[in-house]
Coordinates of C-alpha atoms and ligand atoms in Angstrom, one line a residue:
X2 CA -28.8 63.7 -55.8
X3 CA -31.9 61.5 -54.7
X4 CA -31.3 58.5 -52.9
X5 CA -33.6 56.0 -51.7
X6 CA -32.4 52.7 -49.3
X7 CA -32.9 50.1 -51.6
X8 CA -31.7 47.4 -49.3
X9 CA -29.6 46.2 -46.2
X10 CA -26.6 43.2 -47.6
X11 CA -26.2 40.6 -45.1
X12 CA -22.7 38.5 -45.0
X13 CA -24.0 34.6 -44.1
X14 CA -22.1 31.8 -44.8
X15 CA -24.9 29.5 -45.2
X16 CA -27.9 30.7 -47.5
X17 CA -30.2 28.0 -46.2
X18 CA -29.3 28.2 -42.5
X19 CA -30.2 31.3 -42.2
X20 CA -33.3 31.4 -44.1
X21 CA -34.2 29.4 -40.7
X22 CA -34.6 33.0 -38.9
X23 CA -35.4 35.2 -41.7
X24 CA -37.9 32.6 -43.4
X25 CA -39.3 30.6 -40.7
X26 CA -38.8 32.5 -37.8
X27 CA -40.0 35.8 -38.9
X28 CA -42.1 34.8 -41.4
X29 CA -40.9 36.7 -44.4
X30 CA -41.2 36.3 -47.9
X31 CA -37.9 35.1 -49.6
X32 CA -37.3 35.7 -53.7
X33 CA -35.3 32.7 -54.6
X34 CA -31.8 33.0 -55.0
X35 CA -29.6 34.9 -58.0
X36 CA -25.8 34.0 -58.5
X37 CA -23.9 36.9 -59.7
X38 CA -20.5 35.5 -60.9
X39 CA -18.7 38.8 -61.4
X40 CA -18.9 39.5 -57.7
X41 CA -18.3 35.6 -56.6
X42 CA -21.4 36.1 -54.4
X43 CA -25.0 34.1 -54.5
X44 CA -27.7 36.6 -53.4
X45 CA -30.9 36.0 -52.1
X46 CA -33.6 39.1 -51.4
X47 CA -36.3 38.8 -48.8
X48 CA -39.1 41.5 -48.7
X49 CA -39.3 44.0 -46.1
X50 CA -41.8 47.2 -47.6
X51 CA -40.0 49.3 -50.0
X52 CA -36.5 48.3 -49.3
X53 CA -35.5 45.1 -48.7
X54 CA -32.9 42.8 -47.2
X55 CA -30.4 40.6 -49.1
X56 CA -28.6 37.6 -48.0
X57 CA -24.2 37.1 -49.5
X58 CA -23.0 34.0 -49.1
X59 CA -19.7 33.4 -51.4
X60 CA -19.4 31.1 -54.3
X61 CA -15.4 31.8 -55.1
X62 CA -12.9 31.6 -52.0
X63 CA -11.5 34.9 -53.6
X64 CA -14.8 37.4 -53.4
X65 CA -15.1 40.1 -51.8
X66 CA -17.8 38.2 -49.6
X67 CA -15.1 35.8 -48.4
X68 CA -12.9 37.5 -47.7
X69 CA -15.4 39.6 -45.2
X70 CA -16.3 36.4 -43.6
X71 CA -12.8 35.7 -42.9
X72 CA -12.2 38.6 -41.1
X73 CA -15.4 39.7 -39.4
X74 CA -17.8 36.3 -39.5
X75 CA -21.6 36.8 -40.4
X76 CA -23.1 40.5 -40.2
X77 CA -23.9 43.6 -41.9
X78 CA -22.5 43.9 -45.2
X79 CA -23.3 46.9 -46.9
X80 CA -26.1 49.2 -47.4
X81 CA -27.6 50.2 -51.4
X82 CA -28.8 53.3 -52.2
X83 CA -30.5 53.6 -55.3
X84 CA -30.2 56.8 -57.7
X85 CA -32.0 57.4 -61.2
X86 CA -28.0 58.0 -63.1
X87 CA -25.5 56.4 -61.0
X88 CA -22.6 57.5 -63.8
X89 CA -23.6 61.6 -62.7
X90 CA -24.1 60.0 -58.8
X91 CA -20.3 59.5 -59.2
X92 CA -19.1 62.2 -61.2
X93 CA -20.8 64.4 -58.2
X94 CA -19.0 62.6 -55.5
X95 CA -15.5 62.0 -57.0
X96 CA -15.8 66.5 -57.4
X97 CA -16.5 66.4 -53.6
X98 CA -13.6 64.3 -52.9
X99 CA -15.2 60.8 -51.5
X100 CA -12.9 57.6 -52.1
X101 CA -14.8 55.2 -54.4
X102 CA -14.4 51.5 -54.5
X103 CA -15.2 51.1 -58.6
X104 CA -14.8 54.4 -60.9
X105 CA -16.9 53.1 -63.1
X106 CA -20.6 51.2 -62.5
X107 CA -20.4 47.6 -63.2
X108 CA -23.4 45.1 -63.6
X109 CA -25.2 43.9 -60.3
X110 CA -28.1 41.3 -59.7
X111 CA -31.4 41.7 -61.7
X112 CA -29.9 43.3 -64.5
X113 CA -28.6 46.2 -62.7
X114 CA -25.2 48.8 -62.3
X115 CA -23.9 49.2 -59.1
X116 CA -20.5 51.1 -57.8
X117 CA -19.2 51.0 -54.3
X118 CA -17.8 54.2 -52.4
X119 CA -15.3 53.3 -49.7
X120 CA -15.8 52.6 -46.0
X121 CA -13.4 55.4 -45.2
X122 CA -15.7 58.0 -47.0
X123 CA -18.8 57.0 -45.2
X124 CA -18.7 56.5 -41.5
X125 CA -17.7 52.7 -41.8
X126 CA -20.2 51.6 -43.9
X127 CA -19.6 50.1 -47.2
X128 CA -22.3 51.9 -49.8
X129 CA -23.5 50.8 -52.9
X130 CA -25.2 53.0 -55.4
X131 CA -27.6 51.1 -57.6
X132 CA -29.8 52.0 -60.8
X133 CA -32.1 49.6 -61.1
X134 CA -32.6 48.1 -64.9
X135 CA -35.3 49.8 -67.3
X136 CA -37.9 48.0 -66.9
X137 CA -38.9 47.4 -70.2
X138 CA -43.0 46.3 -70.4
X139 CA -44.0 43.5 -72.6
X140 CA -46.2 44.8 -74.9
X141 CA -49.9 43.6 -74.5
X142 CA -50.4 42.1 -77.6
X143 CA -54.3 41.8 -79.6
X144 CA -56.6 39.3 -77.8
X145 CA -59.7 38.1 -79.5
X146 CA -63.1 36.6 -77.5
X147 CA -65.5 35.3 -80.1
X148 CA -69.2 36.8 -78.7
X149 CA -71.4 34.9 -80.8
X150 CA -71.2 36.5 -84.3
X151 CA -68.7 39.4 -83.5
X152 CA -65.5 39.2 -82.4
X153 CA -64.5 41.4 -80.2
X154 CA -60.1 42.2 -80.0
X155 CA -58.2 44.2 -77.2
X156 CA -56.2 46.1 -78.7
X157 CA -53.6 48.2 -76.4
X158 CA -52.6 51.8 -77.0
X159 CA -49.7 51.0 -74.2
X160 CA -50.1 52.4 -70.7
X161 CA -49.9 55.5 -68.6
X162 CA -50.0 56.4 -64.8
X163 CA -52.2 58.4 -62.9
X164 CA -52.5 59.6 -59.4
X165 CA -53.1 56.8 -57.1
X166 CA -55.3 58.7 -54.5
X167 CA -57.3 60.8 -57.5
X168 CA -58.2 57.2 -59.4
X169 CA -59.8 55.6 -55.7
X170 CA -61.4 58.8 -54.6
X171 CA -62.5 58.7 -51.0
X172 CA -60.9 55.0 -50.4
X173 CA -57.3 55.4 -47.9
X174 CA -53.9 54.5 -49.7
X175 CA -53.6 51.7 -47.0
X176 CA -56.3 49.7 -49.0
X177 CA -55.9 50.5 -52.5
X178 CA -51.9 50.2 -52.5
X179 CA -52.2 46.5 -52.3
X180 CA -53.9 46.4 -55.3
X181 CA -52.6 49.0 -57.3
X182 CA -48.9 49.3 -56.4
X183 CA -47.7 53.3 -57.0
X184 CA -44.6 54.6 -58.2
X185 CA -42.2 56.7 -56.3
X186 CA -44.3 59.4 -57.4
X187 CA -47.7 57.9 -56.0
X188 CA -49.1 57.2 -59.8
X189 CA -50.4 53.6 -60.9
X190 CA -50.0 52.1 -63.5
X191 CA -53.3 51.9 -66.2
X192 CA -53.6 50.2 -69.5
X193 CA -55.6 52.3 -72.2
X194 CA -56.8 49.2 -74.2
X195 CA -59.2 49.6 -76.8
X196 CA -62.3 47.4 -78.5
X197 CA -61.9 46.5 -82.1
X198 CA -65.3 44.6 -83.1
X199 CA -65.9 43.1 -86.5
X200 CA -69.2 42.3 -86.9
X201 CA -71.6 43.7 -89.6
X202 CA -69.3 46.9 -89.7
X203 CA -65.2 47.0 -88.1
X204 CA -65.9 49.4 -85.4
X205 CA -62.8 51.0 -82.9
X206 CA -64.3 51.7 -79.6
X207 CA -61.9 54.7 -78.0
X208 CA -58.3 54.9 -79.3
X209 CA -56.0 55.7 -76.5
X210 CA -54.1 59.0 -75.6
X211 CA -52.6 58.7 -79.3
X212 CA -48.9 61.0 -79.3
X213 CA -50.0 64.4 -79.7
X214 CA -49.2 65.1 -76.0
X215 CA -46.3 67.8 -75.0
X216 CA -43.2 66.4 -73.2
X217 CA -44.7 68.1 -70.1
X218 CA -47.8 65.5 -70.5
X219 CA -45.6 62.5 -71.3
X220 CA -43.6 63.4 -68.2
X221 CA -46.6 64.1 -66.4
X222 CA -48.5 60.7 -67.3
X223 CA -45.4 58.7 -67.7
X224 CA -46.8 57.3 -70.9
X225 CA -45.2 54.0 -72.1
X226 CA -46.5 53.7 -75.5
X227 CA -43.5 51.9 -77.3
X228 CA -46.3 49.4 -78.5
X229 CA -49.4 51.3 -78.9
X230 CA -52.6 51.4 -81.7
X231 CA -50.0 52.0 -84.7
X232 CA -48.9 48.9 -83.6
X233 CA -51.3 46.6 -82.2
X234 CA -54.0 47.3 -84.8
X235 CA -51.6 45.7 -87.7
X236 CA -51.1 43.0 -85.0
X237 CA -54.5 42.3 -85.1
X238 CA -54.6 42.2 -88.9
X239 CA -56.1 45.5 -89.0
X240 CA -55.1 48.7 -90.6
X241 CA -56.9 52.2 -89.9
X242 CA -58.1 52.6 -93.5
X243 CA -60.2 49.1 -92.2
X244 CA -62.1 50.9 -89.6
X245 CA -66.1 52.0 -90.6
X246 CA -66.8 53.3 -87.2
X247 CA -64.9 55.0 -84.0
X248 CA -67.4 55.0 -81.4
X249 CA -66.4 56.7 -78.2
X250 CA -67.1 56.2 -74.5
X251 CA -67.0 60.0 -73.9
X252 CA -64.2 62.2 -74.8
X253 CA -60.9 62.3 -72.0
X254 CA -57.9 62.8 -73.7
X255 CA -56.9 59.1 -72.7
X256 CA -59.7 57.7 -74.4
X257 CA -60.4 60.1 -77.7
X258 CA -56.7 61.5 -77.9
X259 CA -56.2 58.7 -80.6
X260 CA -58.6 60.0 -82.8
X261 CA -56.9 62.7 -84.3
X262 CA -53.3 62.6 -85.6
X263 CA -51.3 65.3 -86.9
X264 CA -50.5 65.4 -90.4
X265 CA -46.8 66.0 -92.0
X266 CA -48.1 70.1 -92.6
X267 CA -48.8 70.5 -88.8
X268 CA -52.9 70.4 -89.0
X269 CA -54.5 67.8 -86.9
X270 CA -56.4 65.3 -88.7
X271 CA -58.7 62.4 -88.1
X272 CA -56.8 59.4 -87.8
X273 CA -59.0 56.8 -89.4
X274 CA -59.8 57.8 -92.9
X275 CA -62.5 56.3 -93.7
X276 CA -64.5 56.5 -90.4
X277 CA -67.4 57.7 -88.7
X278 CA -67.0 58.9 -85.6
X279 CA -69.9 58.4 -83.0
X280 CA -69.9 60.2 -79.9
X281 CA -72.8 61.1 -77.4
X282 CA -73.9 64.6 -77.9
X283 CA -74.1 65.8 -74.6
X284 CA -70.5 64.8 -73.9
X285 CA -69.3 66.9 -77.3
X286 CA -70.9 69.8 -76.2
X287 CA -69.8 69.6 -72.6
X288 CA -66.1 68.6 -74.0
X289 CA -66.7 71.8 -76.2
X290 CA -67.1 73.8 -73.5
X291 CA -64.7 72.6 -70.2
X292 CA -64.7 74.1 -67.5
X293 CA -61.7 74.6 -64.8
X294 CA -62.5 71.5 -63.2
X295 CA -62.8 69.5 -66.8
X296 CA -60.1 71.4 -68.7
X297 CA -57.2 69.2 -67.3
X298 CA -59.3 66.2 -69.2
X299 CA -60.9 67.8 -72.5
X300 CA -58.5 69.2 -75.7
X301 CA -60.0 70.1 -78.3
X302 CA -57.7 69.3 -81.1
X303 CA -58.4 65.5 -79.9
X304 CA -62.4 66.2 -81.2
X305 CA -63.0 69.1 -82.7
X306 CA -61.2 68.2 -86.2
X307 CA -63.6 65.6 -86.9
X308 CA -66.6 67.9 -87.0
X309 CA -64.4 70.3 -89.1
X310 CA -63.8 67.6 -91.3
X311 CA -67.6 66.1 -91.1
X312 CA -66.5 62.8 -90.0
X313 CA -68.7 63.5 -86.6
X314 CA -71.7 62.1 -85.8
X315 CA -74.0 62.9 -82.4
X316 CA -75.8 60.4 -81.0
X317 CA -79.0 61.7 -78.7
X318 CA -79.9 58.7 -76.6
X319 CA -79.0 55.1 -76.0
X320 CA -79.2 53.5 -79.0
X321 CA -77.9 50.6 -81.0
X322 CA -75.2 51.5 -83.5
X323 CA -74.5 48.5 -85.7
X324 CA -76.4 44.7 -85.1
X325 CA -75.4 43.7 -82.1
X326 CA -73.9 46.9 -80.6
X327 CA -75.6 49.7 -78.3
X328 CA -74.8 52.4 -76.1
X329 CA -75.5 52.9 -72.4
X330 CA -75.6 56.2 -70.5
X331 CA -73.9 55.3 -67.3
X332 CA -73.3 59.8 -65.5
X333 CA -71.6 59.4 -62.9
X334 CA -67.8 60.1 -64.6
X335 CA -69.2 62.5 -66.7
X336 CA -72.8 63.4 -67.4
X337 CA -72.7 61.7 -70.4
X338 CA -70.3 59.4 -70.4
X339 CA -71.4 56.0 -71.8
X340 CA -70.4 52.3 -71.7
X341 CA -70.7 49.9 -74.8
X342 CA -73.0 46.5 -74.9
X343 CA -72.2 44.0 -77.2
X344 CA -74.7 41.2 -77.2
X345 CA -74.9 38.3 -79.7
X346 CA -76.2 34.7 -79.6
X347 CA -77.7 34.9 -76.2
X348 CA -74.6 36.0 -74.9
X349 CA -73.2 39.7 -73.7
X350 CA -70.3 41.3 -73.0
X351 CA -69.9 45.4 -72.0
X352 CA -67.0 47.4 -72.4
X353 CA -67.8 49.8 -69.3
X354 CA -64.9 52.5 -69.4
X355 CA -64.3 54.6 -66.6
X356 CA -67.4 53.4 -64.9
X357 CA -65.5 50.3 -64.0
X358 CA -61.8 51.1 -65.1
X359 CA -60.0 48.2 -63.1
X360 CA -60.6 45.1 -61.7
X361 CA -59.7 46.7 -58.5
X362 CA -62.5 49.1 -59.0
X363 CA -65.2 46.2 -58.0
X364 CA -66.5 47.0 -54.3
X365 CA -69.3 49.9 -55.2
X366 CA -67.7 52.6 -53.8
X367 CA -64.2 52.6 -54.8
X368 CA -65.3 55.2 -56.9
X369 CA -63.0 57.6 -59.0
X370 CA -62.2 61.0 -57.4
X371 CA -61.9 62.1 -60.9
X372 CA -66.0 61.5 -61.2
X373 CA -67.9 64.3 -61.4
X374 CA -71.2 62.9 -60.1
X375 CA -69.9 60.5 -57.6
X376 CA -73.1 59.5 -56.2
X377 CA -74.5 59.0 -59.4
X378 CA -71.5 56.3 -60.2
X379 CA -72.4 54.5 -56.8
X380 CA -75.8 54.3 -57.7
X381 CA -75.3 53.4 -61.3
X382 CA -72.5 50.8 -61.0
X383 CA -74.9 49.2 -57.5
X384 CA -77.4 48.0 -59.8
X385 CA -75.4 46.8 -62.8
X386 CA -73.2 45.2 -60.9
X387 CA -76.1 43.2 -59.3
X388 CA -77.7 42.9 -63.3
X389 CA -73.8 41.9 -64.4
X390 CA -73.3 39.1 -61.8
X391 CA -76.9 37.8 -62.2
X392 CA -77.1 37.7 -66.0
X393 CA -73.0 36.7 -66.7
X394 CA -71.8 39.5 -68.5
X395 CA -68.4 39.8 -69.8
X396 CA -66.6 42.9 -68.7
X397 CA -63.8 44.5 -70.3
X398 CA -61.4 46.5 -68.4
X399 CA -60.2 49.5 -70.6
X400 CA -57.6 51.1 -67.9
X401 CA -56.6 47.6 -65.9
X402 CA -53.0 47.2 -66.1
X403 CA -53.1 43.2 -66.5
X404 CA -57.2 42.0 -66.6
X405 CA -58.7 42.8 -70.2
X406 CA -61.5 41.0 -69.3
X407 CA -63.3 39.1 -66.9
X408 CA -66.5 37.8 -65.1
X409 CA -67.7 39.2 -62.0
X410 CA -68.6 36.3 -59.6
X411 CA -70.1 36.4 -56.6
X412 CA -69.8 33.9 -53.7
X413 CA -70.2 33.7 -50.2
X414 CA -70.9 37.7 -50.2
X415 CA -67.4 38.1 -51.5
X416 CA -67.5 39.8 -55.3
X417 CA -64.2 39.0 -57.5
X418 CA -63.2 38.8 -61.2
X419 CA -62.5 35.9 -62.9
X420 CA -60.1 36.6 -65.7
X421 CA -61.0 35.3 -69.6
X422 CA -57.5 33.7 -70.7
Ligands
ZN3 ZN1 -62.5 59.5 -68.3
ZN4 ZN1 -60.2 56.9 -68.5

């Protein structure tokens, strides 16, 4: 089985006394406290990396915790490892004949199970196995910013995680991690969120991964898409027969995988049925033809159906696509990969894809290894920062996990993004 240390226990009989060392003294950061009545124990946790440390003191003369205090005074506790299936965890050592405290897992602090196995079996030391609670993510639900006559609405096609190191190129884990925390696995977490405008025409800009990945994707990507496009466009009073126009950014499977669906006979589809689909040329032919380095990104079935079914139309150059509403070549992520400029009553806002996919993405060259013409992104996203900052633009972040959209401020030669509520 795989176990991490989740945390050290620590027997105290007064909470507050000793937060005196752990707080005050060494300066660490202390969670307040959680009383977990089926154990008789109030728990505090104080934040040491990846595992932590957690102060017992007992609320019931009978706990467990007590009754250690009696006998042995203040001091190590316990140690938790924590395993992805504690119930198999068990199974596997009751067969190689370890002495367990609890047979069967029962519920631990933040929502979690634990078990303990028996001093006796482990060198001394009481264990505790722990899986942590499903962390279930609140689904992002439709926003709307009014840009003079259009109104633009984030809509969320849920989230997926990708390769911390891949999305910050050449920048060291020791700077981007406090940004973008990673899993155990070294992926972050990124939002693929989605523009609905209505303005003179309803216009979808991208549309997520959509489902049609394989289970080897899913586990790959570690989509969470429990509330996605099917659901967030109705949530936005919207339904896909409502949608004139898909316009897309360029044609990776987490931003044009939404536009195909596959119907109940097995054929892939487009998904809106009464749209137009606008894409760049140069980015259809270049997603028509990947190469091994593009492959990974490019799948036909999410494109190639809507020229089959003539629902596709190539746009040559930057060019405005309904009032208010233009494309801007951008390079850099792809050759032709484009961001999207709404503009109305004096005011503009651009939803810049990949070229700016987070928030954390600001300083110029925290530049996606996954860009094929890094130098190109440097140089583009130099000057519009400068141009964004100088003229107030309002950005929309399609992959940030928690910022849909923001301005980029500048002061004291500091750059940083103050979030739209
Ligand atoms: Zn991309
Ligand atoms: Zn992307």
């Amino acid at each position: 089985m795989k176990a991490v240390l989740d945390h050290v226990g620590i027997a105290v009989d007064d909470l507050e006394a000793s937060l005196r060392f752990f707080r005050d003294s060494l300066g660490l950061h202390v969670e307040p406290p959680e009383d977990v009545p089926s154990q008789g124990v109030r728990a505090q946790f104080i934040s040491t990396g990846p595992s932590s440390l957690e102060l017992l003191q007992a609320t019931a003369p009978e706990s467990p915790i007590a009754k250690f205090l009696a006998k042995r005074g203040p001091g190590l506790h316990h140690i938790t490892l924590r395993v992805d299936d504690i119930r198999a965890a068990l199974s596997q050592l009751r067969e190689c004949g370890v002495r367990l405290v609890d047979d069967e897992p029962r519920p631990g602090a933040e929502g979690a199970m634990v078990a303990f196995i028996h001093p006796s079996s482990a060198q001394g030391v009481l264990v505790e196995l722990k899986q942590a609670a499903l962390a279930r993510p609140a689904p992002e639900l439709p926003k709307t910013i009014r840009l003079g006559d259009i109104d633009i609405v984030t809509v969320s096609d849920g989230f997926f995680y990708l390769d911390g190191g891949a999305m910050f190129g050449v920048v060291p884990k020791t700077f981007w991690e406090k940004k973008a925390p990673p899993d155990e696995r070294n992926r972050i977490r990124m939002a693929m969120r989605c523009v609905l405008l209505r303005g003179a025409r309803t216009m979808l800009i991208d549309a997520g991964s959509g489902d049609k990945m394989t289970p080897k994707q899913a586990e790959i990507y570690r989509f969470e898409r429990e509330f996605n496009l099917q659901h967030s466009l109705p949530a936005a009073g919207m339904s896909p027969e409502g949608i004139d126009v898909v316009l897309a950014t360029h044609l990776h499977f987490d931003h044009a995988g939404g536009f195909t669906e596959r119907a109940p006979d097995g054929s892939i589809r487009p998904r809106f049925p009464r749209a137009q689909y606008i894409v760049r040329r140069g980015e259809f032919e270049d997603a028509m033809s990947p190469n091994e380095r593009t492959k990974g990104s490019y799948f036909f079935e999410n494109y190639q159906p809507l020229a089959d079914h003539n629902v596709l139309q190539l746009v040559d150059d930057d060019s405005s696509i309904m009032p208010g509403v233009r494309v801007r070549r951008t390079g850099g992520h792809t050759m032709h990969h484009q961001m999207v400029v709404i503009e109305s009553a004096g005011k503009t806002a651009v939803f810049a894809a990949d070229l700016l996919p987070t928030a954390a993405h600001l300083p110029e060259v925290w530049v996606m290894g996954y860009d094929l013409f890094p130098l190109d992104t440097l140089n583009f996203k130099r000057a519009f920062l400068r141009e964004v900052i100088e003229r107030e633009y309002l950005i929309i972040f399609e992959h940030d996990p928690d910022i849909a959209a923001g301005y980029i401020r500048e002061s004291g030669g500091k750059r940083y993004v103050e979030k739209v509520a």
